[in-house]
Structures are given as structure tokens and as C-alpha cells.
Amino acid sequence: MFSPEQTKILTQQSQQFLKDNNPLQPLDAGVLRDVLRFHEYRYYVLDNPLITDTEYDILYKKLEKFEQENPELITADSPTQRVGKNLTNQFATTVHLVPMLSLENSYNAEDLKDWDRKAREASSLNNVEYCVEPKFDGASISLLYENDLLVRAVTRGDGIQGEEITTNIKQIRSIPLHAPFSKYGIQQVEIRGEVLMSKKSFKCFNDKQAEQGLQILANPRNAASGSLRLKNPQAVADRGLDAFLYHISYVIYDKEIPELMETHAGALQLLWECGFRSPQKEKHVYQNIEEVIAHIADYEQLRDELPYEIDGMVVKVNAINLQDKLGMTSHHPRWAMAYKFKARQATSILRSVEFQVGRTGAITPVAKIDPVFLAGVTVSSISLFNEDIIREKDLRIGDTVLVERAGDVIPNIVKAQQELRTGIEEPIVFPKHCPVCNSDLHKPEEESVWRCINPNCEAQVVERIIHFVSKDAMDIRSFGEANVRKFYQLGLLKEIPGVYQLDFQKISTLEGFGKKSIDNLQAAIEGSKQQSINRLIFALGIRYVGETTAKILANRINNLWDLKDFSLEDLMGLEDVGPKVAGSIFDFFQAPESRELLKKLENEGLNFTNTKRGKTNEQSILEGKTFLFTGTLNQLKRSDAEAMVEEKGGKIVSGVSSKLNYLVAGEAAGSKLEKAKKLNTVNIISEEEFLKMIE
Ligand code: AMP
Ligand code: ZN
């Protein structure tokens, strides 16, 4: 739609508008409209924006302000005069019962006070009551319930119409398929909310992908919106998505309006009581804008501690009748205002790429950029994961790059601003030899990672020790990466067991090692001998064995040595363990070097037994057993039943397969029951039998 030439010009014009703080001139309005349309197209149609959201907002506001002051110059096709944007077509297109509008954005207390003043004037009130809630950073959805049943789920799309994604939405466990709206006399209701991926699910998912050499997701927001349009609903389920529902947009009653519907906070409570994850606990009601402003400042401090990403707060007029009075523009409701937190995206220059050797020999390219300050941290190094990613993003040395940091998620290069290239940028050359030991690098056909396969490669040895002592592994505090490197360089530490044979006499002569720090280090090393075996398994650094797999293995054994008797088939029978992972574990425990290593560690007095197993026997009567519930349960709520299984050490799986031990079939059980019957390996039990079993 836009030629490279146009793209270049429009990008330059955007930069000029962004730099210029003067009010817009009438002659420039048309240009700015084109610039905005261009960026909308990049964002919504191509899903490949060239500027940040904040920059877009600044441009949008500039035009909006101009049009407010010069209403006679508004054109019918101005970006301010429509709700939305074009759709890319993949799923069936569906029209929303009520358009899904955007929110107006504010960035400081003044903006909020201004907005409050208008609301007070329009309502002739001294103070307006507000409800404040987080602005969830995910993908917006609209759900339709009829006679208490979820009948349709739609993406936002262009605001007027979106794509129907009901099957995918049904994979999200926090969205009830059935909700008792009829209790409130509600027959039909359209509700709005945001689908998100928690930071934890995001990390788990990426860890698993990385363990298996598969594609990594960039950030939780993209992960959520990308998930909604996956072709395979099971893949959606695997991502562990979540959803907050925060708005009732359309409703048909058969009696009078429920009292709760008189305020926004009440509507959140109604949703909560109907079984939705509404921001019932996250919301706060205040009597004036000053209190709102103070609350927002406090909440921003909490941002990194929340389990999910938020990009700001949303302030809403609490009384619904006042909301109606204030009404909406074609773009946003006048009764709500978003407050955006500090940007977590910035641009920088890619200066060079370093190639680091990991503990499994994997070569990781790391981008060195001009330092940028991103929401509290200075970022100058960013992992690029592998060669494919460099190619996909077509990064070059000298490129202007868009950098992002999402919460506690590691920083990421979103893309290169190719339009800004001058021609002197240079391609990134991937090495053919290990940058540390110089041996040839290898890459199996189906993988994306190059490796140094020299087991004595110094870089790998050091990385293995660093991994061993790290927080998620043996957690030897005050050891740390820097000390491992230092001790290794000085010849005080040569391999993992050496961690337990340090010459503290010599260390005490080093600079920075007083008595106190040596005592601490010694105590931490001593203490690590009692770590649980799942940590020890993880610490060994077996390829593809992350924390999850390490726990699964630990749960199956009484002593670490048991693992050397596991056959490939035994290993493949474990949940989440495929042939690749099984092969790697098998090879590790059969290799003489590994056995040698284990022997040394055992001699150093490390705990090799599963201490958890014996103790919790009574509680964990379902240990290692998998369950699935299907059909309608009479006595238990499905979620309670599932929680009971997990409490007793069992696990809930999402589908019928040979790995399923028990299918609890309620009334009117359907295809899952049929499938389980065919499989012959699944125990099919009733709800009563299940209750007896866990008693
Ligand atoms: P924006 O995309 O910046 O215009 O912001 C508007 C979007 O914020 C809406 O379309 C919603 O998807 C999203 N949003 C997130 N949290 C909330 C919330 N608590 N209330 C309303 N909208 C929200
Ligand atoms: Zn090497």
C-alpha cells in the first residue's frame, strides 16, 4: 500500500511532527492525517509499527487538538473520525453489538485534572466519584453470553467488527463457559476484557521452547494477541492464558435493572459474582481526582511485582448515569481516561554483536547497543538467541533498532528501523569456529542453534559451573558468576566438584575476600549440600532439562542413581518428555564422565536422596497420577475438584491420551468419554468413585 519511497518520506515527516512543539498549522493538517493513517496501517494491518505507541499518541493528540480548535476544518475521513482500522482476514468476521472504542490517553496529573474539570462541569458536581483499575497489557476481546451460555467471542478488530475466535477463547480457563447472569434477570450480555499471558506462563512457555530449541515469544502482550489467532486450539491451551473482564457493553434484562449496574464498580462485582476474573480486587473507588492521582503514583511502584503486565491505569466515572450523560466521541468514551506509565520501548543503535558460548556449547549472539534507559534499567546488551532470529529480523550493524523491556522479562530487540538505513550498515557475520576454543561449530539440520561440541571448551566448563551455583540451581549465594570466573582464571576451580574443594587459605589472600565474606561463602557452599535433588538434577546442566523436567524426574526416584537405570522408554513415558529430551537424559546418565562427576559429588556429601517423597506420602496419595474431568459434576465444582487432585499430588491434563490415568465422567459426558473407552488404558470413574478415592 505504501511504496518504500513513501515510507521513507512519511517516516521523516513523523520525526518532524514529533520534534515540533508548536501548534499544528492548517496547511499541515492533511499531512499529519496521512502520517497517522500510515502508522495505523503499519500497526493494525501489517502488525509492524515503525513508531512506539507513545509517539503515535503524541501525533494523534496533536491532530485532535487542532481539530478541536478548528472544527470547521475536520474532514470526514480524518483518523479522529472513525473508531477503527482495517482487518486482516483469517477468522470469520463478526460485527460487535456495540463498537469497541479506544481510550483517551493521559501522561501526567495535569491531564487528569483537566479531564476531571470537564466531567465536573458537565455533571454540575463538586466532585466526581471515580473507579480506578489497571490497564492490562494484552489483547482485547468481546464475549457474548445468551441465556447464561458463552455463545461467541470476538477480537477487537477495527472496533466495529472483529474476528470470531470462540474456540480459542474457550481454552482460557478463567473464562466461564456458563455464567449465571439469569440470576440478575439478564438474558443477553456482551462483555469486554483483556486476554493476557502472565509473566510466569510467559517464562514457563519460553523456557520450554528454549529447552527444545524452538521459537521464543517476544513479550507477553504479543504472546497473548498472537495466541488468539492460533489455528490449533490446543496450542492456545498450552500457553496458559488468562483474562480480565472489566466492562458490560450491552445487556438485555427481563426484569428491572439490577442495582449493581448503577455503578462501574457494581458491574465489576456482578461480573465477579458470575464467575469472571474481573478486577474486583484490583479496582479502587475514590471520591475525587486528587485521591485517584495519589493512588496511581503508588500503583506504578507496584508494577514490577504484579504477576502480569500492565501499561498504565484506567480511570472511569463510577456512576453509570453520569457515564451516559458524558457520552463518547467516535474514538473513545468521555467517561474513561487511560493513564500511561513510562514507556518501556526506546530506540538505539546496534553497534556490534558478540558471540557467547553457553554451557551446552550453544553459541548465542548478543547485541551491543548504545545504552538506553528503559523503565528503571539501563540496557546495553541484548541476547539475539540464534542466527535465524538475526536473519528473520534482518539486523545489521549500525541499524537503528527498537528495543523493548517488558516487566521482569529480559530486554528484546523488536526490530530494525529499515527505513532509516543509510547504506553503510553491515551484515552480521556468524562465526564458523568457536570464539573461545576455535573448534568447528556444528548445527543439526532441524535446529536453529550452532554449537561448539568440544566438551573441554573452557567457555563451556565455566558456564557449567556458573549454572551449577546459580540461584535456580544449587543456589549458592555469594558465589556468583564473577567469583566462578575469577577462581577459574586463578586455577582455584577447574570443574563442578571443585566448588566443594576450594582452597580458602589461598582465597583469603585475594583482594576483596575478608573473613566475613569467606565465612558467608563457606556456609553457603556447605548449605547447598542439602539442596533437594530436583535442584541438583537441574544444576547438572543436562541439555533440554529445565526446572520443570528436573522436578518431574526427581518425583520419580528415591535416589539420584536410580536415573541410570531408566531406559529410553521409561523416560519417554514421563509427562512432557519427548524423544529428544529423553535421549539427552539417557545419554547423560550412561556417559562415564557423568557418572564420574556424580560419584565425586556424592563423595563431597551432597544429598542424593529424595527427602520429599517419604514424608508427604499420606498427603500425596495421587502422586504421579493424571486426571481429567468431563461432563457435568453434581457435587463438586469442576475447579474445586481439580484443585483437590493437585492438592493430593495429582495432575490435571487437558486431553485424553495414553498418559491419562483417570477420567472422571460426570453426567452427559461426550467425546472424551468415548475416546477414553477406546483407549483401554484409562480408568473411567464416576464422581462418587472419585470422592471415595480421595477421602
Ligand atoms: P489503547 O489501545 O491504548 O487505545 O487502549 C485501549 C485499550 O486498553 C482498550 O481497547 C482495552 O483493550 C485496553 N484495556 C486494558 N485494561 C483496560 C481497562 N481496565 N479498562 C478499559 N480498557 C482496558
Ligand atoms: Zn569451544
XYZ file of C-alpha atoms and ligand atoms in Angstrom:
719
model
C 0.000 0.000 0.000
C 2.899 2.374 0.706
C 5.985 2.306 -1.529
C 9.468 2.322 0.053
C 9.832 5.928 -1.119
C 6.568 6.985 0.559
C 7.530 5.042 3.662
C 10.755 6.968 3.905
C 9.056 10.342 3.449
C 6.285 9.568 5.931
C 8.843 8.397 8.487
C 10.776 11.642 8.132
C 7.576 13.656 8.432
C 6.649 11.771 11.613
C 10.004 12.690 13.123
C 9.451 16.345 12.241
C 5.979 16.427 13.808
C 7.359 14.739 16.905
C 10.131 17.295 17.268
C 7.944 20.336 16.633
C 6.210 21.581 19.790
C 4.261 24.364 18.071
C 0.543 24.051 17.350
C -0.315 22.440 14.038
C -0.656 24.776 11.056
C -3.798 24.388 8.903
C -1.692 23.519 5.854
C -0.026 20.676 7.765
C -3.233 19.007 8.953
C -3.613 16.956 5.780
C 0.000 15.775 6.036
C -0.418 14.743 9.651
C -3.573 12.811 8.768
C -1.631 10.889 6.128
C 1.140 10.242 8.614
C -1.357 8.872 11.150
C -3.090 6.680 8.564
C 0.279 5.311 7.554
C 1.138 4.374 11.132
C -2.277 2.813 11.673
C -1.742 0.693 8.616
C 1.694 -0.387 9.871
C 0.286 -1.255 13.282
C -3.094 -2.792 12.581
C -2.765 -4.243 9.129
C 0.893 -5.168 8.882
C 1.365 -5.670 12.606
C 4.725 -3.990 12.164
C 4.736 -0.475 13.639
C 7.524 1.981 12.935
C 6.955 4.172 15.973
C 6.094 3.454 19.585
C 2.559 3.700 20.967
C 3.555 6.817 22.878
C 4.844 8.503 19.755
C 1.654 7.604 17.911
C -0.407 9.098 20.746
C 1.538 12.339 20.616
C 0.846 12.646 16.881
C -2.818 11.719 17.308
C -3.287 14.285 20.065
C -1.666 16.972 18.010
C -4.247 16.475 15.280
C -7.082 16.095 17.739
C -6.203 19.356 19.469
C -6.038 21.178 16.162
C -9.434 19.831 15.151
C -10.986 20.844 18.455
C -9.839 24.379 17.873
C -10.783 24.372 14.213
C -13.891 22.208 13.987
C -14.707 23.621 10.546
C -11.505 22.004 9.227
C -12.329 18.435 10.309
C -12.580 16.089 7.350
C -14.941 13.126 7.322
C -12.064 10.732 6.706
C -9.769 12.074 9.412
C -8.238 9.358 11.611
C -10.014 11.015 14.535
C -13.404 10.461 12.924
C -13.543 6.730 12.935
C -13.299 4.069 15.515
C -11.027 1.661 13.853
C -8.851 0.288 11.230
C -8.745 -2.358 8.523
C -8.839 -6.029 9.308
C -6.615 -8.801 8.158
C -8.885 -11.706 7.407
C -8.319 -15.091 8.911
C -11.305 -15.970 11.053
C -14.979 -15.232 10.337
C -15.719 -11.524 10.627
C -18.395 -10.554 13.149
C -19.948 -7.190 13.940
C -19.830 -6.082 17.590
C -23.196 -5.279 19.165
C -21.629 -2.041 20.392
C -18.429 -0.633 18.826
C -15.252 -1.347 20.804
C -13.746 2.084 21.305
C -10.234 3.067 22.276
C -9.368 5.012 25.398
C -8.148 8.540 25.604
C -4.614 8.637 26.990
C -3.041 10.867 29.594
C 0.546 11.009 30.801
C 0.542 13.276 33.847
C -1.542 14.626 36.704
C -2.405 17.789 34.765
C -4.089 15.783 32.003
C -6.175 14.004 34.609
C -7.145 17.219 36.389
C -8.197 18.744 33.074
C -10.351 15.791 32.296
C -11.846 15.856 35.791
C -12.708 19.540 35.425
C -14.683 18.802 32.258
C -16.507 15.936 33.947
C -17.403 18.148 36.921
C -18.653 20.905 34.660
C -20.762 18.555 32.569
C -22.295 16.987 35.668
C -22.537 20.153 37.820
C -20.975 18.205 40.675
C -18.286 19.418 43.060
C -16.595 16.076 42.970
C -16.967 13.133 40.653
C -16.577 9.609 42.009
C -14.055 7.503 40.075
C -13.210 3.851 39.820
C -9.545 3.124 39.006
C -8.193 -0.175 37.707
C -5.068 -1.455 35.995
C -4.728 -1.074 32.254
C -3.985 -4.652 31.330
C -1.468 -5.041 28.541
C -2.824 -7.841 26.424
C -5.362 -8.273 23.645
C -8.931 -7.042 23.947
C -11.861 -9.358 23.462
C -15.620 -9.182 23.489
C -17.729 -12.063 24.790
C -21.418 -12.669 24.203
C -23.487 -14.685 26.663
C -27.040 -15.739 25.888
C -29.161 -17.499 28.455
C -26.056 -17.935 30.598
C -24.001 -19.590 27.886
C -20.913 -18.269 26.149
C -22.019 -18.189 22.529
C -19.413 -16.026 20.880
C -16.005 -14.457 21.413
C -14.634 -11.825 19.083
C -11.365 -9.885 18.791
C -11.439 -6.109 18.758
C -10.574 -5.914 15.053
C -11.281 -2.418 13.773
C -13.642 -1.697 16.670
C -16.761 -2.132 14.544
C -16.149 -5.717 13.594
C -13.674 -8.309 14.740
C -12.813 -11.930 14.163
C -14.692 -14.744 15.800
C -12.328 -16.744 17.990
C -14.796 -18.599 20.212
C -12.993 -21.938 20.079
C -9.722 -20.388 21.119
C -11.279 -18.341 23.901
C -12.834 -21.461 25.325
C -9.303 -22.696 26.023
C -8.816 -19.964 28.601
C -9.661 -21.412 31.917
C -10.566 -18.223 33.696
C -13.397 -17.571 31.243
C -16.542 -19.452 32.296
C -18.431 -21.190 29.511
C -21.541 -20.774 31.571
C -22.248 -17.838 33.872
C -25.398 -17.299 35.954
C -26.489 -13.966 34.517
C -30.138 -15.054 34.647
C -29.905 -14.733 38.426
C -29.844 -10.978 37.774
C -32.595 -11.135 35.168
C -30.045 -10.779 32.366
C -30.817 -12.698 29.170
C -28.186 -11.442 26.811
C -24.981 -9.617 27.631
C -21.867 -8.505 25.768
C -18.820 -8.072 27.970
C -15.359 -6.727 27.311
C -11.991 -7.596 28.656
C -8.371 -8.336 28.028
C -6.627 -11.629 27.414
C -3.161 -11.811 28.909
C -0.284 -14.140 29.462
C 1.074 -13.891 32.984
C 4.786 -13.239 33.375
C 5.090 -16.730 34.824
C 3.273 -18.514 31.982
C 5.325 -16.471 29.587
C 8.572 -17.526 31.209
C 7.495 -21.170 31.519
C 6.453 -21.272 27.897
C 9.678 -19.710 26.678
C 11.831 -21.896 28.941
C 10.174 -24.951 27.486
C 10.601 -23.686 23.962
C 14.236 -22.867 24.617
C 14.863 -26.246 26.239
C 13.723 -27.812 22.998
C 15.415 -25.363 20.679
C 12.087 -23.895 19.480
C 10.965 -20.339 18.744
C 10.835 -17.860 21.659
C 7.960 -15.371 22.095
C 8.961 -11.713 22.217
C 6.814 -10.389 25.089
C 3.637 -11.304 26.988
C 1.463 -8.865 25.041
C 2.407 -10.239 21.635
C 2.135 -13.704 23.086
C -1.477 -13.048 24.126
C -2.631 -11.427 20.916
C -0.790 -13.957 18.780
C -2.372 -16.792 20.758
C -5.912 -15.704 19.998
C -5.413 -16.323 16.324
C -3.637 -19.653 16.523
C -5.187 -22.237 14.254
C -4.853 -25.014 16.805
C -6.923 -24.567 20.000
C -4.700 -26.997 21.907
C -1.733 -24.727 21.264
C -3.802 -21.943 22.819
C -4.449 -24.055 25.894
C -0.714 -24.784 26.234
C 0.060 -21.106 26.611
C -1.784 -20.761 29.914
C -3.615 -17.556 29.039
C -5.653 -15.523 31.441
C -8.411 -12.956 31.038
C -9.692 -9.965 32.964
C -13.235 -8.837 32.108
C -13.931 -5.236 33.022
C -16.886 -3.892 31.119
C -20.518 -4.671 30.314
C -21.177 -3.080 26.946
C -24.654 -4.299 26.100
C -27.345 -6.003 28.101
C -30.964 -7.152 27.818
C -32.930 -7.651 31.035
C -36.202 -9.402 31.581
C -36.942 -7.593 34.838
C -35.760 -4.246 36.105
C -32.120 -3.209 36.012
C -30.084 -4.867 38.764
C -28.921 -2.344 41.341
C -25.290 -3.346 40.833
C -25.497 -1.989 37.293
C -25.812 1.560 38.580
C -22.059 1.929 39.015
C -18.991 0.655 37.229
C -17.660 -0.838 40.462
C -21.000 -2.616 40.853
C -20.747 -4.034 37.335
C -17.284 -5.398 38.197
C -18.794 -7.036 41.233
C -21.614 -8.510 39.172
C -19.078 -9.988 36.757
C -17.060 -11.285 39.678
C -20.118 -12.941 41.136
C -20.908 -14.502 37.787
C -17.523 -16.220 37.914
C -15.373 -13.887 35.856
C -11.956 -12.642 36.726
C -12.990 -9.003 36.851
C -10.600 -6.534 38.507
C -12.784 -6.775 41.592
C -9.798 -6.810 43.950
C -7.586 -4.578 41.831
C -10.107 -1.744 41.494
C -10.406 1.211 43.862
C -13.165 3.792 44.180
C -12.246 7.386 45.055
C -14.307 10.490 45.706
C -12.122 12.953 43.811
C -9.323 13.170 41.267
C -6.602 14.020 43.828
C -7.066 10.663 45.516
C -7.020 8.992 42.118
C -3.712 10.669 41.243
C -2.108 9.617 44.525
C -3.286 6.044 44.037
C -1.885 5.871 40.510
C 1.526 7.052 41.719
C 1.547 4.303 44.354
C 0.414 1.678 41.919
C 3.138 2.451 39.390
C 5.678 1.427 42.044
C 3.990 -1.971 42.213
C 4.157 -2.539 38.506
C 7.090 -4.947 38.504
C 5.645 -7.002 41.329
C 2.379 -7.775 39.579
C 2.112 -11.251 38.060
C 1.101 -9.783 34.697
C 1.984 -6.784 32.563
C 0.112 -3.503 32.841
C 0.944 -0.428 30.797
C -0.961 2.073 32.899
C -4.210 2.627 34.788
C -7.737 3.342 33.612
C -9.855 5.890 35.456
C -13.606 5.552 34.927
C -16.516 7.698 36.064
C -18.217 5.398 38.527
C -21.895 6.348 38.167
C -23.359 4.808 35.011
C -25.974 7.559 34.600
C -23.163 10.106 34.581
C -21.261 7.983 32.059
C -24.311 8.095 29.798
C -24.539 11.826 30.206
C -20.893 12.328 29.237
C -21.230 10.035 26.229
C -18.458 9.320 23.744
C -16.599 10.588 20.717
C -16.184 8.364 17.670
C -12.846 7.338 19.110
C -13.271 6.952 22.869
C -15.758 7.270 25.734
C -15.588 10.631 27.541
C -16.167 8.932 30.883
C -12.913 6.998 30.890
C -9.273 8.024 30.718
C -6.173 5.866 30.430
C -3.085 6.953 32.324
C 0.011 5.578 30.615
C 3.057 4.572 32.617
C 6.571 5.337 31.435
C 7.435 3.838 28.075
C 9.290 0.579 28.007
C 10.345 0.898 24.405
C 13.133 3.045 23.075
C 15.310 3.309 20.022
C 19.059 2.823 19.994
C 21.882 1.945 17.607
C 23.158 -1.603 17.141
C 26.941 -1.228 17.434
C 28.246 -4.791 17.369
C 27.392 -8.415 18.014
C 29.376 -10.660 20.369
C 29.181 -14.426 20.224
C 28.991 -16.120 23.613
C 29.460 -19.814 24.305
C 26.913 -21.327 26.695
C 27.206 -24.312 28.980
C 25.875 -26.711 26.355
C 28.193 -25.202 23.767
C 25.378 -23.216 22.181
C 26.622 -20.059 20.500
C 24.443 -17.090 21.398
C 24.761 -13.835 19.518
C 24.498 -10.860 21.869
C 23.773 -7.400 20.506
C 25.715 -4.475 21.946
C 23.710 -1.272 21.659
C 24.193 2.312 22.747
C 22.941 2.290 26.352
C 19.271 3.254 26.715
C 17.322 3.856 29.902
C 14.180 1.716 29.898
C 11.714 1.931 32.798
C 14.326 1.930 35.524
C 17.183 -0.030 33.949
C 19.982 0.800 31.579
C 20.147 -1.681 28.743
C 23.255 -2.144 26.608
C 23.407 -5.893 25.855
C 20.576 -7.909 24.371
C 20.509 -11.589 23.527
C 19.523 -12.369 19.954
C 19.099 -16.110 20.714
C 20.271 -17.550 17.398
C 21.235 -16.991 13.806
C 17.688 -17.447 12.475
C 16.448 -14.523 14.536
C 19.150 -12.263 13.137
C 18.096 -13.306 9.642
C 14.368 -13.020 10.304
C 14.743 -9.529 11.681
C 17.373 -8.728 9.081
C 19.519 -6.906 11.640
C 22.685 -5.122 10.574
C 25.484 -3.420 12.445
C 24.712 0.307 12.518
C 20.929 -0.182 12.374
C 18.579 1.952 14.407
C 16.750 -0.643 16.488
C 13.564 -0.624 18.532
C 14.286 -2.011 21.996
C 11.691 -3.200 24.478
C 11.690 -4.281 28.075
C 8.523 -5.794 29.441
C 8.446 -6.113 33.245
C 10.943 -8.613 34.544
C 11.208 -10.030 31.071
C 14.639 -9.693 29.521
C 15.089 -6.881 27.021
C 14.490 -7.647 23.413
C 15.204 -6.090 20.033
C 11.813 -5.772 18.428
C 13.154 -4.862 15.014
C 15.436 -2.704 12.914
C 14.049 0.530 11.503
C 14.945 -0.424 7.958
C 13.527 2.809 6.580
C 16.252 4.726 8.386
C 19.141 2.856 6.774
C 21.771 4.972 5.087
C 23.573 2.194 3.226
C 26.649 1.938 5.443
C 25.071 -0.719 7.701
C 26.957 -4.005 7.670
C 25.639 -7.557 7.769
C 26.255 -9.635 10.884
C 28.621 -12.490 10.128
C 28.072 -15.639 12.154
C 31.384 -17.352 13.060
C 32.379 -20.786 11.722
C 34.602 -21.580 14.717
C 34.130 -21.403 18.464
C 35.194 -17.925 19.548
C 36.809 -19.426 22.676
C 38.431 -22.768 21.736
C 38.382 -22.341 17.961
C 36.937 -25.807 17.215
C 34.456 -26.167 14.322
C 30.859 -25.308 15.088
C 28.043 -27.774 14.384
C 24.349 -27.411 13.716
C 21.936 -30.338 13.335
C 19.569 -29.987 10.372
C 16.378 -29.389 12.365
C 17.857 -26.994 14.920
C 18.492 -23.298 14.846
C 21.449 -23.237 17.227
C 25.134 -23.614 16.351
C 27.230 -25.425 18.942
C 30.809 -25.960 19.948
C 30.955 -29.704 20.649
C 34.359 -29.757 22.317
C 33.467 -30.914 25.868
C 36.645 -29.368 27.237
C 35.934 -25.970 25.732
C 36.856 -23.592 28.550
C 33.838 -21.397 27.988
C 31.517 -24.358 28.499
C 33.279 -25.570 31.610
C 32.999 -22.132 33.214
C 29.367 -21.733 32.171
C 28.514 -25.150 33.610
C 29.963 -24.146 36.964
C 28.148 -20.794 36.865
C 24.906 -22.621 36.152
C 25.576 -25.106 38.948
C 25.927 -22.453 41.663
C 23.169 -20.199 40.279
C 20.026 -19.160 42.125
C 17.623 -21.537 40.378
C 20.072 -24.434 40.608
C 22.113 -25.085 43.805
C 21.541 -21.506 44.900
C 24.982 -20.983 46.458
C 24.584 -17.356 47.463
C 27.591 -15.093 47.323
C 29.331 -17.441 44.891
C 28.045 -15.960 41.670
C 29.295 -15.623 38.154
C 32.107 -13.183 38.917
C 33.689 -15.456 41.538
C 33.438 -18.515 39.321
C 35.292 -16.665 36.575
C 37.888 -15.301 38.965
C 38.582 -18.647 40.686
C 38.734 -20.386 37.326
C 41.224 -17.910 35.947
C 43.421 -18.276 39.008
C 43.328 -22.059 38.731
C 41.469 -22.398 42.045
C 38.445 -24.050 40.412
C 38.578 -26.395 37.438
C 35.317 -28.355 37.396
C 31.984 -28.614 39.225
C 33.132 -30.783 42.173
C 35.846 -28.196 42.753
C 33.142 -25.958 44.195
C 33.356 -28.169 47.280
C 37.164 -28.277 47.407
C 38.078 -24.608 47.341
C 41.327 -23.616 48.980
C 40.084 -20.905 51.309
C 43.591 -20.285 52.533
C 44.517 -19.028 49.091
C 41.220 -17.231 48.591
C 41.773 -15.265 51.787
C 44.838 -13.687 50.191
C 42.775 -12.306 47.300
C 41.597 -8.751 47.288
C 38.027 -8.299 48.494
C 37.900 -11.527 50.495
C 37.755 -10.642 54.165
C 36.921 -13.088 56.898
C 33.246 -12.247 56.800
C 32.812 -12.866 53.089
C 34.763 -16.097 53.271
C 32.610 -17.303 56.162
C 29.492 -16.486 54.177
C 30.749 -18.248 51.100
C 31.815 -21.294 53.052
C 28.451 -21.507 54.816
C 26.563 -21.167 51.543
C 28.627 -23.927 49.928
C 28.140 -26.177 52.934
C 24.402 -25.477 52.983
C 23.996 -26.330 49.315
C 24.883 -29.941 50.061
C 21.384 -30.364 51.455
C 19.550 -28.985 48.415
C 16.684 -31.070 47.093
C 17.542 -33.424 44.270
C 15.378 -31.642 41.728
C 17.730 -28.688 42.085
C 20.751 -30.949 41.804
C 19.351 -32.545 38.632
C 18.746 -29.126 37.145
C 22.201 -27.962 38.282
C 23.903 -30.765 36.346
C 23.076 -28.830 33.203
C 21.772 -31.769 31.170
C 20.733 -30.488 27.777
C 16.977 -29.836 27.447
C 16.442 -30.425 31.174
C 14.996 -27.270 32.648
C 13.489 -26.819 36.090
C 10.190 -28.427 35.129
C 11.722 -31.552 33.686
C 14.122 -31.766 36.635
C 11.156 -31.793 39.015
C 9.374 -34.455 37.007
C 12.471 -36.654 37.139
C 13.017 -36.040 40.856
C 9.433 -37.041 41.621
C 10.020 -40.435 40.078
C 13.069 -41.521 42.047
C 14.244 -42.231 45.570
C 17.903 -41.712 44.839
C 19.690 -39.833 42.093
C 21.466 -43.030 40.987
C 18.063 -44.516 40.084
C 18.160 -42.453 36.915
C 20.974 -44.533 35.443
C 18.559 -47.478 35.309
C 15.903 -45.575 33.340
C 15.542 -46.836 29.786
C 14.667 -44.557 26.896
C 11.105 -45.891 27.040
C 10.878 -45.221 30.781
C 11.928 -41.661 30.176
C 9.577 -41.142 27.268
C 6.697 -42.350 29.444
C 7.123 -39.272 31.649
C 4.879 -36.303 31.070
C 6.298 -33.582 28.866
C 9.298 -35.702 27.925
C 9.636 -36.298 24.192
C 12.250 -38.359 22.340
C 14.773 -35.529 22.156
C 14.690 -34.777 25.873
C 14.617 -38.475 26.774
C 17.635 -39.124 24.547
C 19.603 -36.380 26.178
C 18.842 -37.585 29.720
C 19.622 -41.174 28.780
C 22.957 -40.263 27.187
C 23.915 -38.180 30.189
C 23.372 -40.935 32.742
C 25.077 -43.569 30.572
C 28.193 -41.484 29.917
C 31.236 -42.464 32.049
C 32.173 -38.776 32.543
C 28.767 -38.023 34.059
C 28.975 -40.995 36.390
C 32.414 -39.861 37.434
C 31.001 -36.405 38.169
C 28.127 -37.845 40.197
C 30.478 -40.035 42.198
C 32.623 -37.046 43.099
C 29.592 -35.031 44.162
C 28.286 -37.881 46.272
C 31.684 -38.191 47.936
C 31.563 -34.492 48.747
C 28.439 -35.279 50.783
C 25.730 -33.859 48.507
C 22.220 -35.052 49.128
C 21.265 -37.730 46.579
C 18.024 -38.955 48.139
C 14.511 -37.752 47.570
C 13.687 -36.425 51.014
C 10.288 -35.140 49.955
C 8.991 -38.498 48.905
C 8.789 -40.390 52.198
C 7.387 -37.526 54.243
C 4.432 -36.450 52.173
C 3.248 -39.955 51.407
C -0.022 -39.517 53.189
C -0.918 -36.232 51.563
C 0.220 -37.154 48.113
C -1.947 -40.196 47.576
C -2.417 -39.166 43.962
C 1.304 -38.576 43.370
C 2.182 -39.068 39.722
C -1.429 -39.779 38.699
C -3.119 -37.793 35.971
C -6.767 -36.809 35.929
C -9.284 -35.281 33.599
C -12.870 -34.288 34.373
C -15.580 -34.406 31.748
C -19.340 -33.897 31.719
C -21.362 -32.218 34.477
C -20.398 -32.929 38.082
C -23.207 -32.954 40.629
C -21.484 -32.448 43.948
C -18.282 -30.643 43.140
C -17.432 -27.570 41.166
C -15.049 -28.542 38.397
C -12.393 -26.104 39.578
C -12.664 -27.385 43.161
C -12.345 -30.966 42.029
C -9.266 -30.092 40.018
C -7.750 -28.268 42.961
C -8.343 -31.353 45.143
C -6.418 -33.511 42.698
C -3.495 -31.132 42.677
C -3.511 -30.825 46.449
C -3.072 -34.579 46.711
C -0.137 -34.576 44.333
C -2.016 -35.497 41.155
C -2.020 -33.606 37.913
C -4.757 -32.323 35.621
C -4.186 -32.934 31.928
C -6.033 -31.259 29.116
C -6.859 -34.163 26.835
C -7.418 -37.912 26.650
C -4.228 -39.753 25.739
C -2.260 -42.791 26.848
C -0.757 -40.589 29.562
C -4.152 -40.147 31.241
C -4.734 -42.388 34.293
C -8.234 -41.399 35.423
C -11.139 -39.907 33.551
C -13.835 -38.717 35.957
C -17.011 -38.811 33.882
C -19.953 -36.705 35.038
C -23.401 -36.539 33.524
C -23.725 -36.256 29.760
C -20.034 -36.882 29.171
C -19.316 -36.883 25.444
C -16.389 -37.333 23.101
C -13.710 -37.525 25.802
C -15.500 -40.466 27.394
C -15.771 -42.193 24.018
C -12.109 -41.684 23.328
C -11.091 -42.928 26.778
C -13.187 -46.088 26.298
C -11.445 -46.788 23.016
C -8.004 -46.308 24.525
C -8.477 -49.068 27.074
C -5.667 -47.727 29.248
C -7.712 -45.094 31.076
C -9.591 -45.820 34.304
C -13.049 -44.353 33.898
C -14.635 -43.471 37.231
C -17.736 -41.622 38.419
C -17.817 -38.540 40.600
C -18.753 -40.708 43.615
C -15.846 -43.031 43.000
C -13.537 -40.070 42.740
C -14.763 -38.712 46.069
C -14.195 -42.078 47.732
C -10.748 -42.297 46.233
C -9.532 -39.053 47.771
C -11.190 -39.484 51.131
P -5.348 1.823 23.669
O -5.175 0.540 22.929
O -4.079 2.403 24.182
O -6.252 2.801 22.944
O -6.121 1.461 24.986
C -7.413 0.994 24.915
C -7.420 -0.439 25.255
O -6.998 -0.665 26.576
C -8.798 -0.999 25.240
O -9.188 -1.341 23.934
C -8.643 -2.217 26.101
O -8.324 -3.314 25.302
C -7.437 -1.948 26.949
N -7.672 -2.013 28.398
C -6.849 -2.641 29.264
N -7.301 -2.567 30.510
C -8.470 -1.878 30.469
C -9.408 -1.495 31.463
N -9.231 -1.793 32.750
N -10.494 -0.806 31.047
C -10.661 -0.490 29.738
N -9.811 -0.827 28.767
C -8.710 -1.522 29.111
Zn 34.515 -24.004 22.198
